[in-house]
Amino acid sequence: MEFHVEAPDTQTAYALGRRQLTEALDQYSAGERLLELTLAPQGEALAARSGGYVIRWTGNTPTARTAYPLTIDWPVRLRPALRGAHLARRVDAPMTSSALCWSALESTGLNSGQIKLLAKSCALQTLRQQLVFLYTMLTTAARDRLTHQRYIVERLQNKIKSHERSMQRCQMVDSEQAQKSFRMHKQMAEQDKRCLEQELLKEKTARADHVTWTRDLDAQVTVVGTKPHLADLDTWVDVLMPPRQPSARLAAAQQAVSGLSAYAGGYVVDHVDLWRRRLQNPVLLDAWIDKQRNVYTSALSWLYVTRNLSFHGGVFQAPADTLTAHAGRSLVDMTLEFLGNRYTRDRGHGRNETQPIDSYQDLAKRFDDLRDHLGQPGATCHPLRLRHITGPSQTWWQP
C-alpha cells in the first residue's frame, strides 16, 4: 500500500504512513468482525523523498540486555497506571494514546481539579532530572569528543598507508604517468604525516587533561558503576555552586567541570553555564521552576481536553495530536517514576504505602515551600538537597 505524506524526516513519514494504514484497516475491521487485521510491530517501509530517492526504514523498537522493574514490589494502587502506561505505548492512534495516558493518571486518584498539584510535583522532578542529565551529558560528551579525536588519528594513519601502497604500485610501473602519480601520492603522504603529528599531539594533550579532570571530579562527586552513575546527586550540585568554605578538592572539581565543558564545546558549555547561574542566583532558579509548573499545567490541561474529545466526542484527529501523545506518555513516566520511588522507600522502611494523591499534595506543598525559601532576602541554593526533593524524606532543605 502506498500513502502520500508530508514529513520532515523518514521516521515521521513512517509514523504518518502507518497511521493512515491503521485508519484504513479500521474500516475493514468494522465490516468483518471475524477478521483480525493488525500491523507487524516492526514492519518495513519504503519512504521516497520528493527527488525520487527511496529509503528503506524499519521501525525497530529499542531493547536492553537487562530490564529492571519500576518498584521492587507491585503496589496495588499503581497497577492500573502501570497497565495504562503500557497500553498507551502500544496504540498507534495518538488521540487514543493520549486518552489512555490521562486514564493512567486518573487511576492514581487524580482529577481535573487537581492538575496543579501534579504540575508542581513534575516541576520538582524535572529540576532533579535536569541536573542528573547535566552530569551525564558533560561526561559523555567529553568522552565522545576524545573518541572522535582518536578516530581522526586513525583515519590519517589509514590515509598514509593507502598512499604508501599506491607509491609501491607506481614504482612497479615504468611510465611517466606512474612517476607522476608516485610524486603526487608522496606529496600527499607527507602532508598527512604533518597533520598526523599535530593530531597525535592534540590527542595526547586531551587524553592527559581528560584523565586529570575525571580524577578531580570523581574525588568530589560520588559515582558508582563502570558507567558514571550518580550515587549522590548533591555532591554534583555542590560543584556547580560557589563553595561555602574554601576547599582545594572542591576547587579542583569545579575547574574540572570547566575543563570538561570547554573541551566538549557547543551545547554542553551553554548548559553548564546556564545551570551554574541558576544555582548561584535563587531568583533565576525560582523563575525557572515556576515556568516548568506553567508548562506542566498547560500540558496536563490539554491532555484532559484530548481525553474528553476522544472518549466523549469521538474525535479521532486533532491539532498536534502526535505531540500530545508523546507528552502524555512522558508525563505518565515521570509521575510513575517518583511514585515508584516513594513506594520503594516506604516498603524498605516498613512504612505504610503513601497514597498517590497524598504524594501529589506533599510535593505541591514542598514546591511552594521551596519558592518561599528561594524568595527570601539573602537566600542561597546551598541548603537545597535534590537527592530527596521528590522522595518521602523531609531532608530536602537543610540550612
Coordinates of C-alpha atoms in Angstrom, one line a residue:
M1 CA 0.0 0.0 0.0
E2 CA 1.2 3.5 -0.8
F3 CA 0.5 6.7 1.0
H4 CA 1.5 10.3 0.3
V5 CA 2.5 12.2 3.5
E6 CA 4.4 15.4 4.1
A7 CA 7.1 15.0 6.7
P8 CA 10.4 16.5 7.7
D9 CA 12.2 13.1 8.0
T10 CA 11.9 9.4 7.3
Q11 CA 10.8 8.4 10.8
T12 CA 8.0 10.9 10.8
A13 CA 6.9 9.8 7.3
Y14 CA 6.9 6.2 8.6
A15 CA 4.7 7.1 11.6
L16 CA 2.2 9.1 9.5
G17 CA 2.0 6.4 6.8
R18 CA 1.5 3.7 9.4
R19 CA -1.2 5.8 11.0
Q20 CA -3.1 6.2 7.7
L21 CA -2.9 2.4 7.1
T22 CA -4.2 1.8 10.6
E23 CA -7.2 4.0 9.9
A24 CA -7.8 2.1 6.6
L25 CA -7.8 -1.2 8.4
D26 CA -10.3 0.1 10.9
Q27 CA -12.9 0.2 8.1
Y28 CA -12.3 -3.4 7.2
S29 CA -12.4 -4.5 10.9
A30 CA -15.7 -2.8 11.4
G31 CA -17.2 -4.6 8.4
E32 CA -15.7 -8.0 9.0
R33 CA -16.0 -8.8 12.7
L34 CA -14.5 -12.3 12.3
L35 CA -11.2 -10.9 11.0
E36 CA -8.3 -9.5 13.0
L37 CA -6.3 -7.2 10.9
T38 CA -3.1 -5.9 12.6
L39 CA 0.2 -4.4 11.5
A40 CA 3.5 -6.0 12.4
P41 CA 5.1 -4.0 15.3
Q42 CA 8.4 -3.8 13.3
G43 CA 7.1 -3.5 9.8
E44 CA 9.4 -2.3 7.0
A45 CA 8.5 0.8 5.0
L46 CA 9.9 2.5 1.8
A47 CA 10.0 6.3 2.1
A48 CA 10.5 8.1 -1.2
R49 CA 11.6 11.8 -1.0
S50 CA 10.4 14.4 -3.4
G51 CA 13.5 13.9 -5.5
G52 CA 12.8 10.3 -6.0
Y53 CA 15.4 8.9 -3.7
V54 CA 14.0 5.9 -1.8
I55 CA 14.9 4.9 1.7
R56 CA 14.1 1.7 3.4
W57 CA 13.3 2.2 7.1
T58 CA 12.4 -0.3 9.8
G59 CA 10.6 0.8 12.9
N60 CA 12.7 -1.2 15.3
T61 CA 11.9 -0.9 18.9
P62 CA 14.9 -0.2 21.3
T63 CA 15.8 -3.1 23.6
A64 CA 18.1 -3.7 26.5
R65 CA 20.1 -6.7 27.8
T66 CA 18.8 -6.3 31.3
A67 CA 15.5 -4.8 32.5
Y68 CA 14.5 -3.7 36.0
P69 CA 11.0 -3.1 37.4
L70 CA 9.9 0.3 38.4
T71 CA 9.4 -0.9 42.0
I72 CA 10.7 -3.9 43.9
D73 CA 7.1 -5.0 44.7
W74 CA 4.0 -4.4 42.7
P75 CA 1.8 -1.8 44.6
V76 CA -1.9 -2.4 44.1
R77 CA -2.6 1.3 43.8
L78 CA -0.2 1.7 40.8
R79 CA -1.2 -1.4 38.9
P80 CA -3.9 0.3 36.7
A81 CA -1.5 3.2 36.0
L82 CA 1.3 0.8 35.0
R83 CA -1.1 -1.1 32.7
G84 CA -2.4 2.1 31.2
A85 CA 1.1 3.4 30.5
H86 CA 1.9 0.1 28.8
L87 CA -1.2 0.2 26.6
A88 CA -0.6 3.9 25.7
R89 CA 2.7 3.0 24.1
R90 CA 1.2 0.2 22.0
V91 CA -1.6 2.2 20.5
D92 CA -1.0 3.7 17.1
A93 CA -3.8 6.3 17.3
P94 CA -2.4 9.4 19.0
M95 CA -5.7 10.6 20.4
T96 CA -6.4 7.2 22.0
S97 CA -2.9 7.0 23.3
S98 CA -3.4 10.4 25.0
A99 CA -6.7 9.4 26.4
L100 CA -5.1 6.3 27.9
C101 CA -2.4 8.4 29.4
W102 CA -4.9 10.6 31.2
S103 CA -6.8 7.4 32.4
A104 CA -3.5 6.2 33.8
L105 CA -3.0 9.4 35.8
E106 CA -6.7 9.3 36.8
S107 CA -6.3 5.8 38.2
T108 CA -3.9 7.2 40.8
G109 CA -6.7 9.3 42.2
L110 CA -6.0 12.5 40.2
N111 CA -9.0 14.5 38.8
S112 CA -9.1 17.6 36.6
G113 CA -9.4 19.9 39.6
Q114 CA -6.0 18.7 40.9
I115 CA -3.9 19.3 37.8
K116 CA -1.9 22.0 39.6
L117 CA -0.8 19.5 42.3
L118 CA 0.7 17.2 39.7
A119 CA 2.2 20.1 37.7
K120 CA 4.1 21.2 40.8
S121 CA 5.2 17.7 41.5
C122 CA 6.5 17.3 38.0
A123 CA 8.3 20.6 38.2
L124 CA 10.3 19.4 41.2
Q125 CA 11.1 16.1 39.4
T126 CA 12.2 18.0 36.4
L127 CA 14.6 20.0 38.5
R128 CA 16.2 16.8 39.8
Q129 CA 16.3 15.1 36.4
Q130 CA 17.8 18.1 34.6
L131 CA 20.8 18.1 36.9
V132 CA 21.2 14.4 36.7
F133 CA 21.2 14.7 32.9
L134 CA 23.7 17.6 33.0
Y135 CA 26.3 15.3 34.7
T136 CA 25.7 12.5 32.2
M137 CA 25.8 14.9 29.2
L138 CA 29.0 16.5 30.4
T139 CA 30.9 13.3 31.0
T140 CA 29.6 11.6 27.9
A141 CA 30.2 14.5 25.5
A142 CA 33.8 14.9 26.7
R143 CA 34.4 11.2 26.4
D144 CA 32.9 11.1 22.9
R145 CA 35.0 14.1 21.9
L146 CA 38.1 12.2 22.9
T147 CA 36.9 9.1 20.9
H148 CA 36.4 11.4 17.9
Q149 CA 40.0 12.6 18.2
R150 CA 41.2 9.0 18.2
Y151 CA 39.1 8.5 15.0
I152 CA 40.8 11.4 13.3
V153 CA 44.2 10.0 14.1
E154 CA 43.3 6.5 12.8
R155 CA 41.8 8.0 9.7
L156 CA 45.0 9.9 8.9
Q157 CA 47.1 6.7 9.6
N158 CA 44.9 4.8 7.1
K159 CA 45.3 7.5 4.5
I160 CA 49.1 7.4 4.9
K161 CA 49.1 3.7 4.5
S162 CA 46.9 4.0 1.4
H163 CA 49.3 6.5 -0.1
E164 CA 52.3 4.2 0.7
R165 CA 50.6 1.3 -1.1
S166 CA 49.9 3.4 -4.1
M167 CA 53.5 4.6 -4.2
Q168 CA 54.7 0.9 -4.2
R169 CA 52.4 0.1 -7.1
C170 CA 53.6 3.1 -9.0
Q171 CA 57.2 2.1 -8.6
M172 CA 56.4 -1.2 -10.3
V173 CA 55.4 0.5 -13.5
D174 CA 57.9 2.2 -15.7
S175 CA 56.0 5.1 -17.2
E176 CA 55.8 8.8 -17.0
Q177 CA 52.2 8.7 -15.7
A178 CA 53.2 6.3 -12.9
Q179 CA 56.0 8.5 -11.8
K180 CA 53.7 11.5 -11.8
S181 CA 51.3 9.5 -9.6
F182 CA 54.2 8.5 -7.4
R183 CA 55.2 12.1 -6.7
M184 CA 51.6 13.1 -6.1
H185 CA 51.0 10.3 -3.5
K186 CA 54.4 11.1 -1.9
Q187 CA 53.4 14.7 -1.5
M188 CA 50.0 13.9 -0.1
A189 CA 51.5 11.3 2.3
E190 CA 54.0 14.0 3.6
Q191 CA 51.1 16.4 4.2
D192 CA 49.1 13.8 6.0
K193 CA 52.1 12.9 8.2
R194 CA 52.5 16.5 9.3
C195 CA 48.8 16.6 10.1
L196 CA 49.1 13.3 11.9
E197 CA 51.9 14.7 14.2
Q198 CA 49.6 17.6 15.1
E199 CA 46.6 15.4 15.8
L200 CA 48.7 13.0 17.8
L201 CA 49.8 15.9 20.0
K202 CA 46.2 17.1 20.4
E203 CA 45.1 13.6 21.4
K204 CA 48.0 13.2 23.9
T205 CA 47.2 16.5 25.5
A206 CA 43.5 15.9 25.5
R207 CA 43.8 12.4 27.0
A208 CA 46.1 13.7 29.8
D209 CA 43.7 16.6 30.5
H210 CA 40.7 14.2 30.5
V211 CA 42.4 11.9 33.0
T212 CA 43.1 14.8 35.3
W213 CA 39.7 16.3 35.0
T214 CA 37.9 13.0 35.6
R215 CA 40.1 12.2 38.6
D216 CA 39.4 15.6 40.2
L217 CA 35.7 15.4 39.5
D218 CA 35.4 11.8 40.8
A219 CA 37.2 12.8 44.0
Q220 CA 34.3 15.2 44.8
V221 CA 31.3 13.6 43.1
T222 CA 30.1 10.2 44.3
V223 CA 29.5 7.8 41.4
V224 CA 29.1 4.1 41.2
G225 CA 29.3 1.5 38.4
T226 CA 31.5 1.2 35.3
K227 CA 29.4 3.8 33.5
P228 CA 29.4 7.0 35.6
H229 CA 26.2 6.9 37.7
L230 CA 25.5 9.5 40.3
A231 CA 25.2 7.8 43.7
D232 CA 24.7 11.2 45.5
L233 CA 23.3 14.0 43.4
D234 CA 24.0 16.6 46.0
T235 CA 27.8 16.2 45.7
W236 CA 27.4 17.1 42.0
V237 CA 25.2 20.1 42.7
D238 CA 27.7 21.4 45.2
V239 CA 30.3 21.5 42.4
L240 CA 28.0 23.8 40.4
M241 CA 27.6 26.3 43.2
P242 CA 30.1 28.7 44.8
P243 CA 31.7 27.0 47.8
R244 CA 30.5 27.8 51.3
Q245 CA 34.0 27.3 52.6
P246 CA 37.3 27.2 50.6
S247 CA 38.3 23.7 49.7
A248 CA 41.1 22.6 47.4
R249 CA 39.3 19.4 46.4
L250 CA 36.1 21.3 45.5
A251 CA 38.0 24.0 43.6
A252 CA 39.7 21.3 41.6
A253 CA 36.4 19.6 40.8
Q254 CA 34.9 23.0 39.7
Q255 CA 37.9 23.5 37.4
A256 CA 37.4 20.0 36.1
V257 CA 33.8 20.8 35.1
S258 CA 35.0 24.0 33.3
G259 CA 37.7 22.0 31.5
L260 CA 35.4 19.2 30.5
S261 CA 32.6 21.5 29.3
A262 CA 35.1 23.6 27.3
Y263 CA 36.6 20.5 25.7
A264 CA 33.1 19.1 24.9
G265 CA 32.1 22.5 23.5
G266 CA 28.8 23.5 21.9
Y267 CA 25.6 22.9 23.8
V268 CA 27.4 21.5 26.8
V269 CA 29.2 24.7 27.5
D270 CA 26.0 26.7 27.4
H271 CA 24.0 24.2 29.5
V272 CA 26.7 24.0 32.2
D273 CA 27.0 27.8 32.3
L274 CA 23.2 28.2 32.5
W275 CA 22.8 25.8 35.4
R276 CA 25.7 27.4 37.3
R277 CA 24.0 30.8 37.0
R278 CA 20.6 29.4 38.1
L279 CA 22.2 27.7 41.2
Q280 CA 24.2 30.8 42.0
N281 CA 21.1 33.1 41.8
P282 CA 18.0 31.9 43.6
V283 CA 15.8 34.4 41.7
L284 CA 16.7 32.7 38.4
L285 CA 16.1 29.2 39.8
D286 CA 12.7 30.3 41.2
A287 CA 11.7 31.8 37.8
W288 CA 12.7 28.6 36.0
I289 CA 10.8 26.3 38.5
D290 CA 7.7 28.4 38.1
K291 CA 8.0 28.3 34.3
Q292 CA 8.1 24.5 34.5
R293 CA 5.0 24.5 36.6
N294 CA 3.1 26.5 34.0
V295 CA 4.3 24.2 31.2
Y296 CA 3.1 21.1 33.0
T297 CA -0.2 22.8 33.9
S298 CA -0.9 23.6 30.3
A299 CA 0.2 20.1 29.1
L300 CA -2.0 18.3 31.6
S301 CA -4.9 20.5 30.9
W302 CA -4.6 19.8 27.2
L303 CA -4.2 16.1 27.9
Y304 CA -7.5 16.2 29.8
V305 CA -9.2 18.0 26.9
T306 CA -7.8 15.4 24.5
R307 CA -9.2 12.6 26.6
N308 CA -12.7 14.2 26.6
L309 CA -12.6 14.8 22.8
S310 CA -11.5 11.2 22.2
F311 CA -13.8 9.3 24.6
H312 CA -16.8 11.6 24.8
G313 CA -16.7 13.4 21.4
G314 CA -15.4 10.6 19.2
V315 CA -12.7 12.8 17.8
F316 CA -10.0 10.8 16.1
Q317 CA -7.7 13.6 15.0
A318 CA -6.8 17.0 16.5
P319 CA -4.0 19.6 16.1
A320 CA -0.7 18.4 17.4
D321 CA -2.2 15.1 18.5
T322 CA 1.0 13.1 17.9
L323 CA 3.0 15.6 20.1
T324 CA 0.2 15.4 22.7
A325 CA 0.6 11.6 22.8
H326 CA 4.4 11.9 23.3
A327 CA 3.9 14.4 26.0
G328 CA 1.3 12.3 27.7
R329 CA 3.4 9.2 27.8
S330 CA 6.3 11.3 29.2
L331 CA 4.1 12.8 31.9
V332 CA 2.9 9.3 33.0
D333 CA 6.5 8.0 33.0
M334 CA 7.6 11.0 35.2
T335 CA 4.7 10.5 37.6
L336 CA 5.3 6.8 37.9
E337 CA 9.0 7.5 38.5
F338 CA 8.6 9.5 41.7
L339 CA 5.6 7.5 42.9
G340 CA 7.5 4.2 42.4
N341 CA 10.5 5.6 44.3
R342 CA 8.2 6.6 47.2
Y343 CA 6.6 3.1 47.3
T344 CA 10.0 1.5 47.3
R345 CA 11.2 3.8 50.1
D346 CA 8.1 3.2 52.2
R347 CA 8.3 -0.5 51.8
G348 CA 12.0 -0.5 52.6
H349 CA 11.5 1.4 55.8
G350 CA 8.5 -0.7 56.9
R351 CA 6.0 2.2 56.5
N352 CA 2.5 2.1 55.1
E353 CA 2.2 2.9 51.4
T354 CA 1.6 6.5 50.7
Q355 CA -1.4 7.1 48.5
P356 CA -0.6 8.8 45.2
I357 CA -2.9 11.8 45.9
D358 CA -1.1 12.3 49.2
S359 CA 2.2 12.3 47.4
Y360 CA 0.9 15.0 45.0
Q361 CA -0.3 17.2 47.9
D362 CA 3.0 16.7 49.8
L363 CA 5.1 17.6 46.7
A364 CA 2.9 20.6 45.8
K365 CA 3.4 22.0 49.3
R366 CA 7.1 21.3 49.0
F367 CA 7.1 23.2 45.7
D368 CA 5.5 26.2 47.4
D369 CA 7.9 26.0 50.4
L370 CA 10.9 25.9 48.0
R371 CA 9.8 29.0 46.2
D372 CA 9.3 30.7 49.6
H373 CA 12.9 29.8 50.6
L374 CA 14.3 31.0 47.3
G375 CA 12.4 34.3 47.5
Q376 CA 13.7 35.3 51.0
P377 CA 16.3 38.1 51.1
G378 CA 19.8 36.9 51.0
A379 CA 18.8 33.3 50.1
T380 CA 21.2 30.9 48.6
C381 CA 20.7 27.4 46.9
H382 CA 23.2 25.7 49.3
P383 CA 20.5 24.3 51.6
L384 CA 18.8 22.6 48.6
R385 CA 19.2 18.8 48.8
L386 CA 18.0 17.5 45.4
R387 CA 18.6 13.8 46.3
H388 CA 15.4 13.8 48.4
I389 CA 13.5 16.6 46.6
T390 CA 10.7 14.2 45.4
G391 CA 11.2 11.4 47.9
P392 CA 9.4 10.8 51.2
S393 CA 12.3 12.2 53.2
Q394 CA 11.9 15.7 54.5
T395 CA 15.6 16.5 54.3
W396 CA 15.3 18.3 51.0
W397 CA 16.2 21.7 52.6
Q398 CA 19.0 21.8 55.2
P399 CA 20.0 25.4 56.2

